[in-house]
Amino acid sequence: MAGAFTPYVTIDDKDLMRKLKTLDKRASGLTPVLKNIGEYKVEATQELFTKEQDPQGVKWAALSKRYKEKKKGTKILTETRRLRDSIIYAVRNGNLKIGTNVVYGAAHQFGIDKNLTVPAHRRLVKKVYKHVLKFPVWATVRAHTFNPHLPARPYLGWNQTDRTEIRGIVQDFLEMD
């Protein structure tokens, strides 16, 4: 066929390649997005203490009657706010960790329902039968076992709201200009 026309298409992929390079660069340095997720999750976890519920929205177990009588306030896990205020995050080597350094944090997260052994020790006694002693005294405590029957009151974990929020944080981070 003489003078036949051969169609062809020219694709200019410079803009696409620039955007892919930008996306690749952002994805290789996730520290900023992990920090944003960490900050969000610390705040969301602290809110669980206010609501007195686990990440799935289940109310924490009520305080025992005996403990409620000696407790100063009425809120669960917030006598001093030490546990709530200790929730932190750390970003290292592309990993995000969220938790607490408070020793009793795991006991509240998972609960304890087994006998614990307490070694012999001395303790300063300041009160006897609800009466404050004028002069505190040191007492020797024999080794013994006891079961605290502490119910689990989870405060760390993920839920659907977290997943949705984190998806938004990541999308904002990766968004093309």
mmCIF file of C-alpha atoms in Angstrom:
data_model
loop_
_atom_site.group_PDB
_atom_site.id
_atom_site.type_symbol
_atom_site.label_atom_id
_atom_site.label_comp_id
_atom_site.label_asym_id
_atom_site.label_seq_id
_atom_site.Cartn_x
_atom_site.Cartn_y
_atom_site.Cartn_z
ATOM 1 C CA MET A 1 0.000 0.000 0.000
ATOM 2 C CA ALA A 2 1.647 3.136 -1.161
ATOM 3 C CA GLY A 3 1.646 6.095 1.210
ATOM 4 C CA ALA A 4 0.180 4.087 4.082
ATOM 5 C CA PHE A 5 -0.101 5.948 7.381
ATOM 6 C CA THR A 6 1.415 4.238 10.430
ATOM 7 C CA PRO A 7 -0.085 5.582 13.677
ATOM 8 C CA TYR A 8 2.173 6.042 16.665
ATOM 9 C CA VAL A 9 1.843 7.514 20.120
ATOM 10 C CA THR A 10 4.445 9.447 22.047
ATOM 11 C CA ILE A 11 4.258 9.188 25.819
ATOM 12 C CA ASP A 12 5.960 11.809 27.943
ATOM 13 C CA ASP A 13 6.615 10.017 31.226
ATOM 14 C CA LYS A 14 8.879 12.669 32.801
ATOM 15 C CA ASP A 15 6.131 13.829 35.184
ATOM 16 C CA LEU A 16 5.222 10.259 36.134
ATOM 17 C CA MET A 17 8.860 9.343 36.729
ATOM 18 C CA ARG A 18 9.356 12.455 38.898
ATOM 19 C CA LYS A 19 6.338 11.519 41.019
ATOM 20 C CA LEU A 20 7.523 7.907 41.346
ATOM 21 C CA LYS A 21 10.965 9.084 42.487
ATOM 22 C CA THR A 22 9.343 11.382 45.060
ATOM 23 C CA LEU A 23 7.140 8.526 46.297
ATOM 24 C CA ASP A 24 10.138 6.177 46.494
ATOM 25 C CA LYS A 25 12.148 8.773 48.437
ATOM 26 C CA ARG A 26 9.314 9.336 50.927
ATOM 27 C CA ALA A 27 8.705 5.601 51.378
ATOM 28 C CA SER A 28 12.381 4.966 52.136
ATOM 29 C CA GLY A 29 12.389 7.464 55.012
ATOM 30 C CA LEU A 30 9.357 6.559 57.119
ATOM 31 C CA THR A 31 10.609 8.045 60.395
ATOM 32 C CA PRO A 32 8.386 11.163 60.139
ATOM 33 C CA VAL A 33 5.225 9.151 59.469
ATOM 34 C CA LEU A 34 6.062 6.675 62.240
ATOM 35 C CA LYS A 35 6.494 9.607 64.645
ATOM 36 C CA ASN A 36 3.091 10.969 63.613
ATOM 37 C CA ILE A 37 1.518 7.557 64.183
ATOM 38 C CA GLY A 38 3.286 7.302 67.559
ATOM 39 C CA GLU A 39 2.003 10.704 68.668
ATOM 40 C CA TYR A 40 -1.522 9.809 67.569
ATOM 41 C CA LYS A 41 -1.419 6.450 69.347
ATOM 42 C CA VAL A 42 -0.087 7.885 72.636
ATOM 43 C CA GLU A 43 -2.971 10.375 72.675
ATOM 44 C CA ALA A 44 -5.521 7.693 71.728
ATOM 45 C CA THR A 45 -4.187 5.366 74.453
ATOM 46 C CA GLN A 46 -4.367 8.094 77.096
ATOM 47 C CA GLU A 47 -7.984 8.696 76.078
ATOM 48 C CA LEU A 48 -8.742 5.054 76.993
ATOM 49 C CA PHE A 49 -7.842 5.876 80.609
ATOM 50 C CA THR A 50 -10.444 8.658 80.557
ATOM 51 C CA LYS A 51 -13.071 6.310 79.094
ATOM 52 C CA GLU A 52 -11.936 3.397 81.321
ATOM 53 C CA GLN A 53 -12.074 0.956 78.435
ATOM 54 C CA ASP A 54 -9.868 -1.245 76.295
ATOM 55 C CA PRO A 55 -9.030 -0.433 72.647
ATOM 56 C CA GLN A 56 -12.091 -2.388 71.444
ATOM 57 C CA GLY A 57 -14.420 -0.249 73.585
ATOM 58 C CA VAL A 58 -15.019 -2.858 76.309
ATOM 59 C CA LYS A 59 -15.301 -1.318 79.797
ATOM 60 C CA TRP A 60 -12.545 -2.293 82.213
ATOM 61 C CA ALA A 61 -13.407 -4.621 85.076
ATOM 62 C CA ALA A 62 -14.840 -2.753 88.048
ATOM 63 C CA LEU A 63 -12.721 -2.190 91.147
ATOM 64 C CA SER A 64 -13.137 -4.710 93.932
ATOM 65 C CA LYS A 65 -15.225 -3.494 96.869
ATOM 66 C CA ARG A 66 -12.249 -3.839 99.218
ATOM 67 C CA TYR A 67 -9.932 -1.788 97.009
ATOM 68 C CA LYS A 68 -12.606 0.816 96.290
ATOM 69 C CA GLU A 69 -12.929 1.500 100.039
ATOM 70 C CA LYS A 70 -9.248 2.389 100.444
ATOM 71 C CA LYS A 71 -8.758 4.127 97.096
ATOM 72 C CA LYS A 72 -8.651 7.941 97.047
ATOM 73 C CA GLY A 73 -10.527 8.532 93.790
ATOM 74 C CA THR A 74 -13.160 6.629 91.856
ATOM 75 C CA LYS A 75 -11.411 6.314 88.481
ATOM 76 C CA ILE A 76 -9.779 3.020 87.484
ATOM 77 C CA LEU A 77 -5.986 3.023 86.836
ATOM 78 C CA THR A 78 -5.725 6.751 87.476
ATOM 79 C CA GLU A 79 -4.917 7.127 91.182
ATOM 80 C CA THR A 80 -1.732 9.060 90.388
ATOM 81 C CA ARG A 81 -1.950 9.184 86.555
ATOM 82 C CA ARG A 82 1.569 7.712 86.519
ATOM 83 C CA LEU A 83 0.673 4.809 84.220
ATOM 84 C CA ARG A 84 -1.427 6.971 81.886
ATOM 85 C CA ASP A 85 1.251 9.646 81.631
ATOM 86 C CA SER A 86 4.016 7.088 81.063
ATOM 87 C CA ILE A 87 2.686 5.951 77.664
ATOM 88 C CA ILE A 88 5.435 6.736 75.159
ATOM 89 C CA TYR A 89 6.556 5.784 71.678
ATOM 90 C CA ALA A 90 9.962 5.229 70.129
ATOM 91 C CA VAL A 91 11.010 5.038 66.478
ATOM 92 C CA ARG A 92 14.203 3.093 65.786
ATOM 93 C CA ASN A 93 15.479 1.392 62.644
ATOM 94 C CA GLY A 94 12.156 1.833 60.850
ATOM 95 C CA ASN A 95 10.131 0.348 63.742
ATOM 96 C CA LEU A 96 7.561 2.004 65.983
ATOM 97 C CA LYS A 97 7.152 0.810 69.575
ATOM 98 C CA ILE A 98 4.448 2.059 71.927
ATOM 99 C CA GLY A 99 4.332 1.188 75.614
ATOM 100 C CA THR A 100 5.264 2.116 79.149
ATOM 101 C CA ASN A 101 8.289 1.745 81.376
ATOM 102 C CA VAL A 102 6.147 1.556 84.520
ATOM 103 C CA VAL A 103 6.871 -1.755 86.243
ATOM 104 C CA TYR A 104 3.228 -2.580 86.997
ATOM 105 C CA GLY A 105 2.040 -1.735 83.472
ATOM 106 C CA ALA A 106 2.096 -5.357 82.304
ATOM 107 C CA ALA A 107 0.161 -6.507 85.383
ATOM 108 C CA HIS A 108 -2.706 -4.178 84.467
ATOM 109 C CA GLN A 109 -2.531 -4.941 80.738
ATOM 110 C CA PHE A 110 -2.630 -8.743 81.170
ATOM 111 C CA GLY A 111 -3.929 -9.213 84.724
ATOM 112 C CA ILE A 112 -2.572 -11.542 87.427
ATOM 113 C CA ASP A 113 -4.407 -14.542 88.783
ATOM 114 C CA LYS A 114 -1.709 -16.755 90.270
ATOM 115 C CA ASN A 115 0.192 -17.046 93.505
ATOM 116 C CA LEU A 116 3.107 -14.657 93.824
ATOM 117 C CA THR A 117 5.967 -15.182 96.262
ATOM 118 C CA VAL A 118 7.012 -12.223 98.377
ATOM 119 C CA PRO A 119 10.462 -12.604 99.966
ATOM 120 C CA ALA A 120 11.073 -11.635 103.597
ATOM 121 C CA HIS A 121 11.715 -7.931 103.918
ATOM 122 C CA ARG A 122 11.445 -4.894 106.168
ATOM 123 C CA ARG A 123 8.936 -2.125 105.659
ATOM 124 C CA LEU A 124 8.177 1.194 107.246
ATOM 125 C CA VAL A 125 4.759 1.090 108.936
ATOM 126 C CA LYS A 126 3.078 4.498 109.054
ATOM 127 C CA LYS A 127 -0.510 3.402 109.756
ATOM 128 C CA VAL A 128 -2.092 0.688 111.859
ATOM 129 C CA TYR A 129 -5.797 -0.062 111.362
ATOM 130 C CA LYS A 130 -6.357 3.306 109.656
ATOM 131 C CA HIS A 131 -4.661 5.189 112.509
ATOM 132 C CA VAL A 132 -1.597 7.212 111.583
ATOM 133 C CA LEU A 133 1.326 6.475 113.866
ATOM 134 C CA LYS A 134 3.007 9.433 115.512
ATOM 135 C CA PHE A 135 6.356 7.707 115.026
ATOM 136 C CA PRO A 136 6.578 5.269 112.087
ATOM 137 C CA VAL A 137 8.296 1.969 112.902
ATOM 138 C CA TRP A 138 10.167 -0.622 110.875
ATOM 139 C CA ALA A 139 8.560 -4.058 110.780
ATOM 140 C CA THR A 140 9.898 -7.372 109.502
ATOM 141 C CA VAL A 141 7.609 -9.139 107.043
ATOM 142 C CA ARG A 142 7.953 -12.912 106.671
ATOM 143 C CA ALA A 143 8.178 -14.503 103.244
ATOM 144 C CA HIS A 144 4.708 -15.415 101.987
ATOM 145 C CA THR A 145 2.603 -16.012 98.898
ATOM 146 C CA PHE A 146 -0.569 -14.312 97.804
ATOM 147 C CA ASN A 147 -2.794 -14.061 94.747
ATOM 148 C CA PRO A 148 -3.779 -10.488 93.884
ATOM 149 C CA HIS A 149 -6.634 -11.590 91.565
ATOM 150 C CA LEU A 150 -5.950 -8.535 89.420
ATOM 151 C CA PRO A 151 -8.201 -8.536 86.340
ATOM 152 C CA ALA A 152 -6.745 -7.558 82.965
ATOM 153 C CA ARG A 153 -7.512 -3.966 82.026
ATOM 154 C CA PRO A 154 -5.911 -3.640 78.582
ATOM 155 C CA TYR A 155 -4.939 -0.140 77.540
ATOM 156 C CA LEU A 156 -2.522 -0.970 74.707
ATOM 157 C CA GLY A 157 -3.780 -2.291 71.389
ATOM 158 C CA TRP A 158 -5.277 -1.375 68.038
ATOM 159 C CA ASN A 159 -8.829 -0.928 66.845
ATOM 160 C CA GLN A 160 -10.609 -0.019 63.610
ATOM 161 C CA THR A 161 -10.543 3.709 64.421
ATOM 162 C CA ASP A 162 -6.757 3.487 64.842
ATOM 163 C CA ARG A 163 -6.406 1.693 61.511
ATOM 164 C CA THR A 164 -8.486 4.337 59.734
ATOM 165 C CA GLU A 165 -6.563 7.202 61.349
ATOM 166 C CA ILE A 166 -3.189 5.604 60.581
ATOM 167 C CA ARG A 167 -4.225 5.000 56.976
ATOM 168 C CA GLY A 168 -4.964 8.735 56.732
ATOM 169 C CA ILE A 169 -1.621 9.666 58.302
ATOM 170 C CA VAL A 170 0.229 7.463 55.789
ATOM 171 C CA GLN A 171 -1.804 8.793 52.831
ATOM 172 C CA ASP A 172 -1.065 12.381 53.869
ATOM 173 C CA PHE A 173 2.625 11.525 54.131
ATOM 174 C CA LEU A 174 2.769 9.879 50.713
ATOM 175 C CA GLU A 175 0.518 12.411 48.988
ATOM 176 C CA MET A 176 1.985 13.767 45.769
ATOM 177 C CA ASP A 177 2.385 17.495 45.284
#
